[in-house]
Short mmCIF file of C-alpha atoms in Angstrom, two decimals:
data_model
loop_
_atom_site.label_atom_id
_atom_site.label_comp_id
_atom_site.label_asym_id
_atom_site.label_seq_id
_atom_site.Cartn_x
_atom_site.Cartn_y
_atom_site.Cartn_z
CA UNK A 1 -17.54 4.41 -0.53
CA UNK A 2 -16.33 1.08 1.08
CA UNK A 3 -12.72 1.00 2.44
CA UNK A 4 -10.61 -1.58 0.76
CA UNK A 5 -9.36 -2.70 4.17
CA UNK A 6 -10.98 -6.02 5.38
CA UNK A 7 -9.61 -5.13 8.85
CA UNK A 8 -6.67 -3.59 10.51
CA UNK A 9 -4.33 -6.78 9.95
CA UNK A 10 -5.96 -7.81 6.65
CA UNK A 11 -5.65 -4.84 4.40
CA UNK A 12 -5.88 -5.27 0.40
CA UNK A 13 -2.66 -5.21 -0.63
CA UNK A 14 -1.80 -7.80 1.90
CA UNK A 15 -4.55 -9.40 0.88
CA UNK A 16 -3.79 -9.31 -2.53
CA UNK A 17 0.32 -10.24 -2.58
CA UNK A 18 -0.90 -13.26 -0.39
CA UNK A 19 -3.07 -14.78 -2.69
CA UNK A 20 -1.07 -14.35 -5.44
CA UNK A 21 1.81 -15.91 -3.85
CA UNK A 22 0.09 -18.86 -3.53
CA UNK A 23 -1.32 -18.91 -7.16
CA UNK A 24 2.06 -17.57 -8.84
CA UNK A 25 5.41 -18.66 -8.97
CA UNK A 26 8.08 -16.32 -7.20
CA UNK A 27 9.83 -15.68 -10.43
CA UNK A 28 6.51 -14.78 -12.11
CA UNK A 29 5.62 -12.39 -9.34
CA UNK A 30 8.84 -10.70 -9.64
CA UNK A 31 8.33 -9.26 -13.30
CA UNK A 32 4.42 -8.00 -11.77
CA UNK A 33 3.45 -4.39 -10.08
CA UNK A 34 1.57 -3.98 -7.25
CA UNK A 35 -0.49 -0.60 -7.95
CA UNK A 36 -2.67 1.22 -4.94
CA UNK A 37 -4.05 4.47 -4.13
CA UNK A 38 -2.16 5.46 -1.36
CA UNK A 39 1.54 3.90 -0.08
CA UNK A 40 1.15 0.54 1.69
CA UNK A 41 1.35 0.60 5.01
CA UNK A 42 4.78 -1.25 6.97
CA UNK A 43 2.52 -4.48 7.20
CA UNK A 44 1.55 -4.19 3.93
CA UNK A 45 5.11 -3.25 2.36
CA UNK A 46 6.67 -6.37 4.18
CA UNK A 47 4.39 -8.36 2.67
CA UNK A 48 4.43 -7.16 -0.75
CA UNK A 49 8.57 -7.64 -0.20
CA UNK A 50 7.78 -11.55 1.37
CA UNK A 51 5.59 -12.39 -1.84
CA UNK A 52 7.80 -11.20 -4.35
CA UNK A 53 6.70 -8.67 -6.37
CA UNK A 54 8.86 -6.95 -8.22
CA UNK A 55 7.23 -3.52 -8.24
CA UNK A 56 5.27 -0.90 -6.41
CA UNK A 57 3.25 2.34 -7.82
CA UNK A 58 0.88 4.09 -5.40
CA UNK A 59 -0.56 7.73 -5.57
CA UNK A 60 -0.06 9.61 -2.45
CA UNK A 61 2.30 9.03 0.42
CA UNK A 62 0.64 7.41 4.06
CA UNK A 63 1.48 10.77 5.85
CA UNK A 64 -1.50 12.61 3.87
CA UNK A 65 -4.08 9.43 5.25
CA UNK A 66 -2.85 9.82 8.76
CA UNK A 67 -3.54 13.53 8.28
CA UNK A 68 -7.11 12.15 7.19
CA UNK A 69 -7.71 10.02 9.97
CA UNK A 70 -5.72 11.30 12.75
CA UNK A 71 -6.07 8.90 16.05
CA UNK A 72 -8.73 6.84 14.31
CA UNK A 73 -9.09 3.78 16.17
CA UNK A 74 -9.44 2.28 12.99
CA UNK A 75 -6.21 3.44 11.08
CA UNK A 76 -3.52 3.88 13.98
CA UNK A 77 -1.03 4.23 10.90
CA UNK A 78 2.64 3.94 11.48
CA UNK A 79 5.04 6.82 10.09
CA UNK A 80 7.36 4.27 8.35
CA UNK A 81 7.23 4.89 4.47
CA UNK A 82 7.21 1.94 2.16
CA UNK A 83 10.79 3.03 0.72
CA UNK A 84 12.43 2.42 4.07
CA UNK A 85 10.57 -1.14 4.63
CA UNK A 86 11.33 -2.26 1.36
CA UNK A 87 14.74 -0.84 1.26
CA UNK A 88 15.68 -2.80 4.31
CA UNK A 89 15.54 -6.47 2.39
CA UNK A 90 17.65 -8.25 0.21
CA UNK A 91 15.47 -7.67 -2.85
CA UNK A 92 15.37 -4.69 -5.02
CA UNK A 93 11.85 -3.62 -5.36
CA UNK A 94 11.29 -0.95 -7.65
CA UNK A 95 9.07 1.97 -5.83
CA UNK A 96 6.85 4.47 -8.21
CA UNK A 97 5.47 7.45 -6.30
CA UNK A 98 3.73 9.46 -4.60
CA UNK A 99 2.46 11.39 -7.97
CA UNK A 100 1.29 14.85 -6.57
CA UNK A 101 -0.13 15.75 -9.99
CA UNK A 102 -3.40 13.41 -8.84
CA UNK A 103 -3.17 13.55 -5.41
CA UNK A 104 -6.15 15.51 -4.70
CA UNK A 105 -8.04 12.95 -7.44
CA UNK A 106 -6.59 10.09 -5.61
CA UNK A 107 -7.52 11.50 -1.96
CA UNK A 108 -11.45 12.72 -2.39
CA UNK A 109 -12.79 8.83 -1.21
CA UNK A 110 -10.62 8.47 1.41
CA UNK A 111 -11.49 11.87 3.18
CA UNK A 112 -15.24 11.35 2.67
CA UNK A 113 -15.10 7.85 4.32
CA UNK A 114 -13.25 8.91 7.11
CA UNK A 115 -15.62 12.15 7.71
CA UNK A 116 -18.60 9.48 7.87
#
């Protein structure tokens, strides 16, 4: 499996809301959803709030990856949920998950790439 992270300060979802901000109009990126595995990081919800996208789904909360990677130099992840980042702006975002039901599904990759 290959991480989706490019690095520590360029993960996908950042990467992702940036380049659409510059290819979209705010308004446009308002009625879109930003879906992901696991809850974005603080970086990562910040900029997903910044870009302008109107909506979030992800599978399983950021606590069960830390629990995964423990002090990984590589993921020194940050117990600050993606409700309480996006919650702090101006903007509504609208925030689907975590969905338990596929959790496990959802999980398998990540715990094999981080036992490797």
């Amino acid at each position: 499996m290959r991480q989706g992270n490019i690095d520590t300060v360029r993960h996908a979802e950042t990467e992702l809301a940036r380049r659409a901000s510059v290819a979209y109009s705010p308004e446009f990126l308002w009625t879109c959803t930003l879906v992901t595995t696991g809850e974005p990081c603080a970086m990562c919800s910040g900029t997903i709030y910044w870009a302008n996208i109107g909506r979030l789904v992800y599978g399983f909360e950021e606590t069960k990856l830390l629990t995964l990677t423990g002090d990984h130099s590589e993921n020194p992840t940050m117990n600050l949920p993606s409700r309480t980042v996006l919650g702090s702006g101006q903007k509504k975002v609208e925030i689907y998950g975590p969905f338990p039901e596929i959790e496990e599904e959802l999980i398998a990759p990540h715990r094999d790439f981080w036992r490797g």
